mmCIF file of C-alpha atoms and ligand atoms in Angstrom:
data_model
loop_
_atom_site.group_PDB
_atom_site.id
_atom_site.type_symbol
_atom_site.label_atom_id
_atom_site.label_comp_id
_atom_site.label_asym_id
_atom_site.label_seq_id
_atom_site.Cartn_x
_atom_site.Cartn_y
_atom_site.Cartn_z
ATOM 1 C CA UNK Y 32 0.000 0.000 0.000
ATOM 2 C CA UNK Y 33 1.421 3.366 -1.000
ATOM 3 C CA UNK Y 34 0.882 6.378 1.189
ATOM 4 C CA UNK Y 35 -1.922 8.478 -0.196
ATOM 5 C CA UNK Y 36 -0.896 12.018 0.669
ATOM 6 C CA UNK Y 37 2.618 12.575 -0.593
ATOM 7 C CA UNK Y 38 3.445 10.083 -3.304
ATOM 8 C CA UNK Y 39 5.163 6.700 -3.191
ATOM 9 C CA UNK Y 40 8.759 7.896 -2.680
ATOM 10 C CA UNK Y 41 8.084 8.889 0.956
ATOM 11 C CA UNK Y 42 8.987 6.243 3.527
ATOM 12 C CA UNK Y 43 6.192 5.234 5.866
ATOM 13 C CA UNK Y 44 6.633 5.472 9.644
ATOM 14 C CA UNK Y 45 4.258 4.133 12.310
ATOM 15 C CA UNK Y 46 3.695 4.769 15.994
ATOM 16 C CA UNK Y 47 1.804 2.866 18.685
ATOM 17 C CA UNK Y 48 1.211 3.167 22.434
ATOM 18 C CA UNK Y 49 1.482 0.040 24.564
ATOM 19 C CA UNK Y 50 0.790 -0.736 28.239
ATOM 20 C CA UNK Y 51 -0.400 1.846 30.764
ATOM 21 C CA UNK Y 52 -1.151 5.170 29.090
ATOM 22 C CA UNK Y 53 0.589 8.329 30.324
ATOM 23 C CA UNK Y 54 -0.027 12.040 29.998
ATOM 24 C CA UNK Y 55 2.263 13.296 27.273
ATOM 25 C CA UNK Y 56 1.493 10.553 24.755
ATOM 26 C CA UNK Y 57 -0.749 12.909 22.789
ATOM 27 C CA UNK Y 58 2.003 15.513 22.665
ATOM 28 C CA UNK Y 59 4.271 12.760 21.319
ATOM 29 C CA UNK Y 60 1.699 11.920 18.612
ATOM 30 C CA UNK Y 61 1.505 15.562 17.572
ATOM 31 C CA UNK Y 62 5.260 15.843 17.265
ATOM 32 C CA UNK Y 63 5.368 12.497 15.459
ATOM 33 C CA UNK Y 64 3.018 13.669 12.714
ATOM 34 C CA UNK Y 65 4.568 17.107 12.321
ATOM 35 C CA UNK Y 66 8.220 15.995 12.431
ATOM 36 C CA UNK Y 67 7.556 13.048 10.104
ATOM 37 C CA UNK Y 68 6.209 15.408 7.454
ATOM 38 C CA UNK Y 69 9.111 17.787 8.061
ATOM 39 C CA UNK Y 70 11.523 14.916 7.371
ATOM 40 C CA UNK Y 71 9.701 13.669 4.270
ATOM 41 C CA UNK Y 72 8.129 10.629 5.971
ATOM 42 C CA UNK Y 73 4.484 9.549 5.825
ATOM 43 C CA UNK Y 74 3.100 9.024 9.371
ATOM 44 C CA UNK Y 75 0.792 6.155 10.305
ATOM 45 C CA UNK Y 76 -1.089 5.580 13.564
ATOM 46 C CA UNK Y 77 -1.461 2.052 14.868
ATOM 47 C CA UNK Y 78 -4.523 2.104 17.108
ATOM 48 C CA UNK Y 79 -4.903 0.018 20.271
ATOM 49 C CA UNK Y 80 -1.249 -0.949 20.754
ATOM 50 C CA UNK Y 81 0.068 -4.348 19.669
ATOM 51 C CA UNK Y 82 -3.546 -5.546 19.486
ATOM 52 C CA UNK Y 83 -4.145 -3.065 16.677
ATOM 53 C CA UNK Y 84 -0.965 -4.176 14.954
ATOM 54 C CA UNK Y 85 -2.319 -7.733 14.895
ATOM 55 C CA UNK Y 86 -5.795 -6.601 13.816
ATOM 56 C CA UNK Y 87 -4.469 -4.249 11.124
ATOM 57 C CA UNK Y 88 -5.927 -1.173 12.822
ATOM 58 C CA UNK Y 89 -3.362 0.952 10.973
ATOM 59 C CA UNK Y 90 -4.255 4.287 9.411
ATOM 60 C CA UNK Y 91 -2.426 7.094 7.747
ATOM 61 C CA UNK Y 92 -2.266 10.175 9.981
ATOM 62 C CA UNK Y 93 -2.468 13.846 9.105
ATOM 63 C CA UNK Y 94 -2.330 17.226 10.786
ATOM 64 C CA UNK Y 95 -6.082 17.106 11.450
ATOM 65 C CA UNK Y 96 -5.597 13.998 13.665
ATOM 66 C CA UNK Y 97 -3.365 15.832 16.110
ATOM 67 C CA UNK Y 98 -5.024 19.232 16.191
ATOM 68 C CA UNK Y 99 -5.973 20.208 19.743
ATOM 69 C CA UNK Y 100 -4.705 17.053 21.472
ATOM 70 C CA UNK Y 101 -1.550 18.401 23.124
ATOM 71 C CA UNK Y 102 -3.359 19.355 26.328
ATOM 72 C CA UNK Y 103 -5.156 16.032 26.734
ATOM 73 C CA UNK Y 104 -3.958 13.147 28.898
ATOM 74 C CA UNK Y 105 -4.246 9.545 27.733
ATOM 75 C CA UNK Y 106 -3.611 8.674 24.113
ATOM 76 C CA UNK Y 107 -5.793 9.433 21.124
ATOM 77 C CA UNK Y 108 -4.687 6.188 19.451
ATOM 78 C CA UNK Y 109 -5.481 4.153 22.589
ATOM 79 C CA UNK Y 110 -3.295 1.543 24.243
ATOM 80 C CA UNK Y 111 -3.535 -2.090 25.309
ATOM 81 C CA UNK Y 112 -1.708 -4.921 27.009
ATOM 82 C CA UNK Y 113 -1.705 -7.642 24.394
ATOM 83 C CA UNK Y 114 -1.626 -11.282 25.475
ATOM 84 C CA UNK Y 115 -1.876 -12.425 21.863
ATOM 85 C CA UNK Y 116 1.381 -10.627 21.047
ATOM 86 C CA UNK Y 117 3.229 -13.224 23.183
ATOM 87 C CA UNK Y 118 2.362 -15.807 20.520
ATOM 88 C CA UNK Y 119 4.502 -16.043 17.417
ATOM 89 C CA UNK Y 120 1.580 -16.564 15.028
ATOM 90 C CA UNK Y 121 0.091 -13.193 16.003
ATOM 91 C CA UNK Y 122 3.435 -11.454 15.726
ATOM 92 C CA UNK Y 123 3.758 -12.913 12.240
ATOM 93 C CA UNK Y 124 0.397 -11.360 11.427
ATOM 94 C CA UNK Y 125 1.633 -8.048 12.849
ATOM 95 C CA UNK Y 126 4.730 -8.112 10.625
ATOM 96 C CA UNK Y 127 2.586 -8.913 7.570
ATOM 97 C CA UNK Y 128 0.389 -5.914 8.372
ATOM 98 C CA UNK Y 129 3.421 -3.637 8.689
ATOM 99 C CA UNK Y 130 4.714 -4.854 5.322
ATOM 100 C CA UNK Y 131 1.268 -4.457 3.752
ATOM 101 C CA UNK Y 132 1.383 -0.776 4.715
ATOM 102 C CA UNK Y 133 5.018 -0.566 3.633
ATOM 103 C CA UNK Y 134 5.983 0.742 7.075
ATOM 104 C CA UNK Y 135 9.765 0.948 7.377
ATOM 105 C CA UNK Y 136 10.032 2.532 10.825
ATOM 106 C CA UNK Y 137 7.997 1.836 13.968
ATOM 107 C CA UNK Y 138 8.045 3.804 17.243
ATOM 108 C CA UNK Y 139 6.705 2.083 20.369
ATOM 109 C CA UNK Y 140 5.761 4.169 23.391
ATOM 110 C CA UNK Y 141 5.612 1.987 26.491
ATOM 111 C CA UNK Y 142 7.485 0.225 29.273
ATOM 112 C CA UNK Y 143 9.975 -2.637 29.314
ATOM 113 C CA UNK Y 144 7.321 -5.307 28.629
ATOM 114 C CA UNK Y 145 6.421 -3.450 25.452
ATOM 115 C CA UNK Y 146 10.092 -3.140 24.520
ATOM 116 C CA UNK Y 147 10.578 -6.881 24.900
ATOM 117 C CA UNK Y 148 7.666 -7.373 22.487
ATOM 118 C CA UNK Y 149 9.224 -4.843 20.149
ATOM 119 C CA UNK Y 150 12.536 -6.682 20.235
ATOM 120 C CA UNK Y 151 10.855 -9.966 19.263
ATOM 121 C CA UNK Y 152 9.179 -8.218 16.356
ATOM 122 C CA UNK Y 153 12.520 -6.802 15.299
ATOM 123 C CA UNK Y 154 14.116 -10.271 15.343
ATOM 124 C CA UNK Y 155 11.234 -11.768 13.382
ATOM 125 C CA UNK Y 156 10.997 -9.116 10.658
ATOM 126 C CA UNK Y 157 13.205 -7.821 7.881
ATOM 127 C CA UNK Y 158 13.479 -4.305 6.514
ATOM 128 C CA UNK Y 159 11.735 -2.597 9.438
ATOM 129 C CA UNK Y 160 13.519 -0.499 12.085
ATOM 130 C CA UNK Y 161 12.176 -0.106 15.610
ATOM 131 C CA UNK Y 162 12.615 2.487 18.329
ATOM 132 C CA UNK Y 163 11.213 2.526 21.876
ATOM 133 C CA UNK Y 164 10.296 5.640 23.838
ATOM 134 C CA UNK Y 165 10.110 5.028 27.603
ATOM 135 C CA UNK Y 166 6.593 5.984 28.666
ATOM 136 C CA UNK Y 167 5.330 4.818 32.048
ATOM 137 C CA UNK Y 168 4.409 6.660 35.223
ATOM 138 C CA UNK Y 169 6.342 3.985 37.157
ATOM 139 C CA UNK Y 170 9.730 5.385 36.020
ATOM 140 C CA UNK Y 171 11.081 1.859 36.271
ATOM 141 C CA UNK Y 172 13.043 1.422 33.037
ATOM 142 C CA UNK Y 173 16.764 0.735 33.286
ATOM 143 C CA UNK Y 174 19.056 3.019 31.315
ATOM 144 C CA UNK Y 175 16.865 6.114 31.423
ATOM 145 C CA UNK Y 176 16.424 8.520 34.280
ATOM 146 C CA UNK Y 177 13.111 9.736 32.912
ATOM 147 C CA UNK Y 178 10.062 8.117 31.377
ATOM 148 C CA UNK Y 179 7.347 10.147 29.691
ATOM 149 C CA UNK Y 180 4.389 10.874 31.991
ATOM 150 C CA UNK Y 181 6.236 10.787 35.306
ATOM 151 C CA UNK Y 182 6.213 14.534 35.886
ATOM 152 C CA UNK Y 183 2.458 14.801 35.307
ATOM 153 C CA UNK Y 184 1.823 11.837 37.620
ATOM 154 C CA UNK Y 185 4.012 13.418 40.321
ATOM 155 C CA UNK Y 186 2.107 16.677 40.019
ATOM 156 C CA UNK Y 187 -1.239 14.862 40.294
ATOM 157 C CA UNK Y 188 0.022 13.106 43.425
ATOM 158 C CA UNK Y 189 1.328 16.394 44.845
ATOM 159 C CA UNK Y 190 -2.077 18.036 44.383
ATOM 160 C CA UNK Y 191 -3.786 15.084 46.050
ATOM 161 C CA UNK Y 192 -1.416 15.059 49.033
ATOM 162 C CA UNK Y 193 -1.695 18.822 49.462
ATOM 163 C CA UNK Y 194 -5.487 18.461 49.623
ATOM 164 C CA UNK Y 195 -5.307 15.537 52.015
ATOM 165 C CA UNK Y 196 -2.982 17.525 54.271
ATOM 166 C CA UNK Y 197 -5.702 20.184 54.625
ATOM 167 C CA UNK Y 198 -8.155 17.715 56.065
ATOM 168 C CA UNK Y 199 -5.514 15.744 58.009
ATOM 169 C CA UNK Y 200 -4.386 18.858 59.860
ATOM 170 C CA UNK Y 201 -7.954 20.040 60.487
ATOM 171 C CA UNK Y 202 -9.074 16.705 61.850
ATOM 172 C CA UNK Y 203 -5.956 15.437 63.667
ATOM 173 C CA UNK Y 204 -5.636 12.250 61.682
ATOM 174 C CA UNK Y 205 -3.012 10.141 60.014
ATOM 175 C CA UNK Y 206 -3.456 9.508 56.290
ATOM 176 C CA UNK Y 207 -1.820 6.577 54.579
ATOM 177 C CA UNK Y 208 -1.633 7.394 50.874
ATOM 178 C CA UNK Y 209 -0.866 4.627 48.405
ATOM 179 C CA UNK Y 210 0.772 5.522 45.101
ATOM 180 C CA UNK Y 211 1.135 3.423 41.956
ATOM 181 C CA UNK Y 212 4.494 2.341 40.562
ATOM 182 C CA UNK Y 213 4.232 -1.442 40.315
ATOM 183 C CA UNK Y 214 7.374 -2.879 41.949
ATOM 184 C CA UNK Y 215 9.188 0.459 41.881
ATOM 185 C CA UNK Y 216 9.068 2.984 44.729
ATOM 186 C CA UNK Y 217 10.074 6.026 42.674
ATOM 187 C CA UNK Y 218 6.666 7.748 42.628
ATOM 188 C CA UNK Y 219 6.156 7.184 46.362
ATOM 189 C CA UNK Y 220 9.648 8.343 47.294
ATOM 190 C CA UNK Y 221 9.683 11.529 45.232
ATOM 191 C CA UNK Y 222 6.114 12.350 46.304
ATOM 192 C CA UNK Y 223 6.897 11.839 49.990
ATOM 193 C CA UNK Y 224 10.025 13.992 49.803
ATOM 194 C CA UNK Y 225 8.398 16.815 47.878
ATOM 195 C CA UNK Y 226 5.192 16.839 49.922
ATOM 196 C CA UNK Y 227 6.911 16.884 53.303
ATOM 197 C CA UNK Y 228 5.412 13.533 54.336
ATOM 198 C CA UNK Y 229 6.376 12.106 57.718
ATOM 199 C CA UNK Y 230 6.707 8.538 56.491
ATOM 200 C CA UNK Y 231 7.644 6.853 53.218
ATOM 201 C CA UNK Y 232 7.624 3.113 52.665
ATOM 202 C CA UNK Y 233 8.956 1.658 49.413
ATOM 203 C CA UNK Y 234 10.263 -1.773 48.434
ATOM 204 C CA UNK Y 235 13.818 -0.505 47.861
ATOM 205 C CA UNK Y 236 14.306 0.565 51.501
ATOM 206 C CA UNK Y 237 13.802 -1.832 54.431
ATOM 207 C CA UNK Y 238 11.912 -0.284 57.345
ATOM 208 C CA UNK Y 239 11.214 -0.958 61.045
ATOM 209 C CA UNK Y 240 7.866 0.278 62.302
ATOM 210 C CA UNK Y 241 9.161 0.373 65.902
ATOM 211 C CA UNK Y 242 11.530 3.204 65.002
ATOM 212 C CA UNK Y 243 8.678 5.259 63.607
ATOM 213 C CA UNK Y 244 6.456 4.360 66.561
ATOM 214 C CA UNK Y 245 8.690 5.868 69.242
ATOM 215 C CA UNK Y 246 9.430 8.968 67.210
ATOM 216 C CA UNK Y 247 5.804 9.596 66.251
ATOM 217 C CA UNK Y 248 4.514 9.142 69.804
ATOM 218 C CA UNK Y 249 7.126 11.597 71.039
ATOM 219 C CA UNK Y 250 6.202 14.084 68.284
ATOM 220 C CA UNK Y 251 2.545 13.861 69.301
ATOM 221 C CA UNK Y 252 3.462 14.631 72.906
ATOM 222 C CA UNK Y 253 5.274 17.689 71.595
ATOM 223 C CA UNK Y 254 2.173 18.850 69.729
ATOM 224 C CA UNK Y 255 2.146 17.160 66.332
ATOM 225 C CA UNK Y 256 -1.463 16.803 65.252
ATOM 226 C CA UNK Y 257 -1.388 14.748 62.044
ATOM 227 C CA UNK Y 258 0.764 12.480 59.889
ATOM 228 C CA UNK Y 259 1.092 11.896 56.167
ATOM 229 C CA UNK Y 260 2.487 8.499 55.165
ATOM 230 C CA UNK Y 261 3.163 7.683 51.516
ATOM 231 C CA UNK Y 262 3.412 4.007 50.683
ATOM 232 C CA UNK Y 263 4.172 2.267 47.428
ATOM 233 C CA UNK Y 264 1.523 -0.089 45.996
ATOM 234 C CA UNK Y 265 4.213 -2.776 45.749
ATOM 235 C CA UNK Y 266 4.139 -3.276 49.528
ATOM 236 C CA UNK Y 267 0.361 -3.882 49.651
ATOM 237 C CA UNK Y 268 0.353 -2.675 53.244
ATOM 238 C CA UNK Y 269 -1.652 0.584 53.300
ATOM 239 C CA UNK Y 270 -4.431 -0.876 55.449
ATOM 240 C CA UNK Y 271 -1.940 -2.506 57.802
ATOM 241 C CA UNK Y 272 -0.028 0.758 58.262
ATOM 242 C CA UNK Y 273 -3.276 2.610 58.926
ATOM 243 C CA UNK Y 274 -4.212 0.104 61.645
ATOM 244 C CA UNK Y 275 -0.701 0.453 63.064
ATOM 245 C CA UNK Y 276 -1.180 4.244 63.373
ATOM 246 C CA UNK Y 277 -4.370 3.696 65.363
ATOM 247 C CA UNK Y 278 -3.056 0.868 67.565
ATOM 248 C CA UNK Y 279 0.572 1.870 68.122
ATOM 249 C CA UNK Y 280 0.797 5.621 67.586
ATOM 250 C CA UNK Y 281 -2.640 6.397 68.974
ATOM 251 C CA UNK Y 282 -4.126 8.557 66.226
ATOM 252 C CA UNK Y 283 -7.206 8.067 64.077
ATOM 253 C CA UNK Y 284 -6.218 7.057 60.563
ATOM 254 C CA UNK Y 285 -7.590 6.815 57.019
ATOM 255 C CA UNK Y 286 -6.314 5.134 53.844
ATOM 256 C CA UNK Y 287 -6.363 6.841 50.454
ATOM 257 C CA UNK Y 288 -5.555 4.734 47.395
ATOM 258 C CA UNK Y 289 -4.808 7.278 44.692
ATOM 259 C CA UNK Y 290 -5.257 4.739 41.881
ATOM 260 C CA UNK Y 291 -5.723 5.648 38.258
ATOM 261 C CA UNK Y 292 -6.045 9.404 38.716
ATOM 262 C CA UNK Y 293 -2.227 9.237 38.695
ATOM 263 C CA UNK Y 294 -2.271 8.173 35.049
ATOM 264 C CA UNK Y 295 -4.382 11.018 33.701
ATOM 265 C CA UNK Y 296 -4.658 14.773 33.604
ATOM 266 C CA UNK Y 297 -3.416 17.735 31.673
ATOM 267 C CA UNK Y 298 0.239 16.985 30.769
ATOM 268 C CA UNK Y 299 2.772 19.299 32.387
ATOM 269 C CA UNK Y 300 4.981 21.572 30.311
ATOM 270 C CA UNK Y 301 7.891 19.246 31.113
ATOM 271 C CA UNK Y 302 6.084 16.186 29.746
ATOM 272 C CA UNK Y 303 5.017 18.031 26.591
ATOM 273 C CA UNK Y 304 8.598 19.100 25.989
ATOM 274 C CA UNK Y 305 10.005 15.651 26.776
ATOM 275 C CA UNK Y 306 7.475 14.117 24.378
ATOM 276 C CA UNK Y 307 8.767 16.393 21.624
ATOM 277 C CA UNK Y 308 12.401 15.573 22.438
ATOM 278 C CA UNK Y 309 11.898 11.803 22.653
ATOM 279 C CA UNK Y 310 10.075 11.653 19.308
ATOM 280 C CA UNK Y 311 12.585 13.932 17.602
ATOM 281 C CA UNK Y 312 15.473 11.719 18.743
ATOM 282 C CA UNK Y 313 13.614 8.566 17.674
ATOM 283 C CA UNK Y 314 13.034 9.848 14.142
ATOM 284 C CA UNK Y 315 16.551 11.291 13.837
ATOM 285 C CA UNK Y 316 17.882 7.882 14.943
ATOM 286 C CA UNK Y 317 15.965 6.099 12.182
ATOM 287 C CA UNK Y 318 17.283 8.517 9.600
ATOM 288 C CA UNK Y 319 20.831 7.876 10.886
ATOM 289 C CA UNK Y 320 20.286 4.150 10.416
ATOM 290 C CA UNK Y 321 19.445 2.901 13.948
ATOM 291 C CA UNK Y 322 17.474 -0.311 13.626
ATOM 292 C CA UNK Y 323 16.421 -1.314 17.153
ATOM 293 C CA UNK Y 324 17.051 1.129 19.967
ATOM 294 C CA UNK Y 325 15.513 2.866 22.962
ATOM 295 C CA UNK Y 326 15.770 6.627 23.451
ATOM 296 C CA UNK Y 327 17.050 7.188 26.980
ATOM 297 C CA UNK Y 328 17.436 10.374 28.981
ATOM 298 C CA UNK Y 329 20.186 11.047 31.509
ATOM 299 C CA UNK Y 330 22.485 13.754 32.745
ATOM 300 C CA UNK Y 331 24.227 14.107 29.397
ATOM 301 C CA UNK Y 332 20.917 14.486 27.507
ATOM 302 C CA UNK Y 333 19.290 11.971 25.153
ATOM 303 C CA UNK Y 334 20.992 8.802 23.900
ATOM 304 C CA UNK Y 335 19.851 5.904 21.757
ATOM 305 C CA UNK Y 336 20.710 2.710 23.654
ATOM 306 C CA UNK Y 337 20.664 -0.907 22.608
ATOM 307 C CA UNK Y 338 17.433 -2.593 23.610
ATOM 308 C CA UNK Y 339 19.384 -5.287 25.534
ATOM 309 C CA UNK Y 340 20.761 -2.571 27.822
ATOM 310 C CA UNK Y 341 17.301 -1.297 28.677
ATOM 311 C CA UNK Y 342 14.534 -3.893 28.558
ATOM 312 C CA UNK Y 343 16.479 -6.725 30.191
ATOM 313 C CA UNK Y 344 18.083 -4.874 33.094
ATOM 314 C CA UNK Y 345 16.659 -3.922 36.444
ATOM 315 C CA UNK Y 346 15.935 -0.262 37.114
ATOM 316 C CA UNK Y 347 17.632 1.198 40.176
ATOM 317 C CA UNK Y 348 16.448 4.403 41.806
ATOM 318 C CA UNK Y 349 19.039 7.187 41.789
ATOM 319 C CA UNK Y 350 21.297 6.570 44.845
ATOM 320 C CA UNK Y 351 21.001 10.145 46.085
ATOM 321 C CA UNK Y 352 17.195 9.915 46.168
ATOM 322 C CA UNK Y 353 17.490 6.605 47.999
ATOM 323 C CA UNK Y 354 19.818 8.228 50.537
ATOM 324 C CA UNK Y 355 17.173 10.872 51.199
ATOM 325 C CA UNK Y 356 14.537 8.160 51.472
ATOM 326 C CA UNK Y 357 16.566 6.266 54.065
ATOM 327 C CA UNK Y 358 16.411 9.298 56.362
ATOM 328 C CA UNK Y 359 12.717 8.463 56.900
ATOM 329 C CA UNK Y 360 13.699 5.353 58.787
ATOM 330 C CA UNK Y 361 15.898 7.320 61.197
ATOM 331 C CA UNK Y 362 13.208 9.352 62.914
ATOM 332 C CA UNK Y 363 14.271 11.353 65.950
HETATM 333 O O1 F6P J 243 2.408 0.585 34.759
HETATM 334 C C1 F6P J 243 1.513 1.617 34.998
HETATM 335 C C2 F6P J 243 0.509 1.243 36.070
HETATM 336 O O2 F6P J 243 -0.349 2.344 36.259
HETATM 337 C C3 F6P J 243 1.123 0.769 37.385
HETATM 338 O O3 F6P J 243 1.577 1.829 38.194
HETATM 339 C C4 F6P J 243 -0.024 0.007 37.981
HETATM 340 O O4 F6P J 243 0.447 -0.978 38.885
HETATM 341 C C5 F6P J 243 -0.668 -0.617 36.763
HETATM 342 O O5 F6P J 243 -0.263 0.143 35.640
HETATM 343 C C6 F6P J 243 -2.160 -0.662 36.823
HETATM 344 O O6 F6P J 243 -2.596 -1.398 35.728
HETATM 345 P P1 F6P J 243 -4.098 -1.387 35.221
HETATM 346 O O7 F6P J 243 -4.360 -0.071 34.588
HETATM 347 O O8 F6P J 243 -4.139 -2.517 34.261
HETATM 348 O O9 F6P J 243 -4.964 -1.575 36.431
#
């Protein structure tokens, strides 16, 4: 199939979103369409993630598709977690669909599970180049310090904790606030630090409740009226910690599970800008000849890394942040 808008000499490039959606994906789609045209490429949207790749839900994209979407969370082309994509026969179908649309480049926005799927596709296809853009609120991808959507999620959490603090301080209560993040404590740790929480429990840092107990009881004697505890969903202990506040610290307590509000909302300026940068580097990489890479962000800026160095390694939280997090366990 030849692209309809610009003539057959343009190379076709596709994009899909996979796994949990993040705010900033729409900004990435906008940049994708505009920068593709600027570079003489014909952009295609693959709707519904890898599911849409299997089902041939692939459509040429134009400026009209991305008008007005930059301020919206989620993703206009939808996302999915595809079980079928684990099976070779469906991946074969996906490759056939890419060839049928003559797509030479494919960008995948997602997390490491999506990148592993992308790598399989790359090994099982010829003549198609692939590039991953880290996009998950969990910020749990090795090799990159930043994943698209994290800043918006952190700002949503900050707003929620600031509101909860209002009622906590008015009512003399403890609030145990659970954040998302899967097995990674990044969201909980950064949120606790930047919201002035009194307690932060994440899987990366061992904790002893007794240490908190003595300190918190003493603080209450000295006039402290409320507590904010931020706990990572990985620990599955929000209810237990709330009961501990009531039984051992002696303060009424409530649990707030922030849940999926963390995944949505108006993308921050930072996420819009990062979306533009990630997509620009992905497309520039293709034009340089990169065939299967992940665009990573670190102190030195953006780098295309080999997929093996990203999707198959464990993410470790920045040691300095962890050092700050450990101070929670040493309450005075
Ligand atoms: O990976 C993003 C994430 O939001 C995690 O933080 C969370 O554990 C999971 O997805 C929730 O998945 P679902 O939307 O399928 O409930």
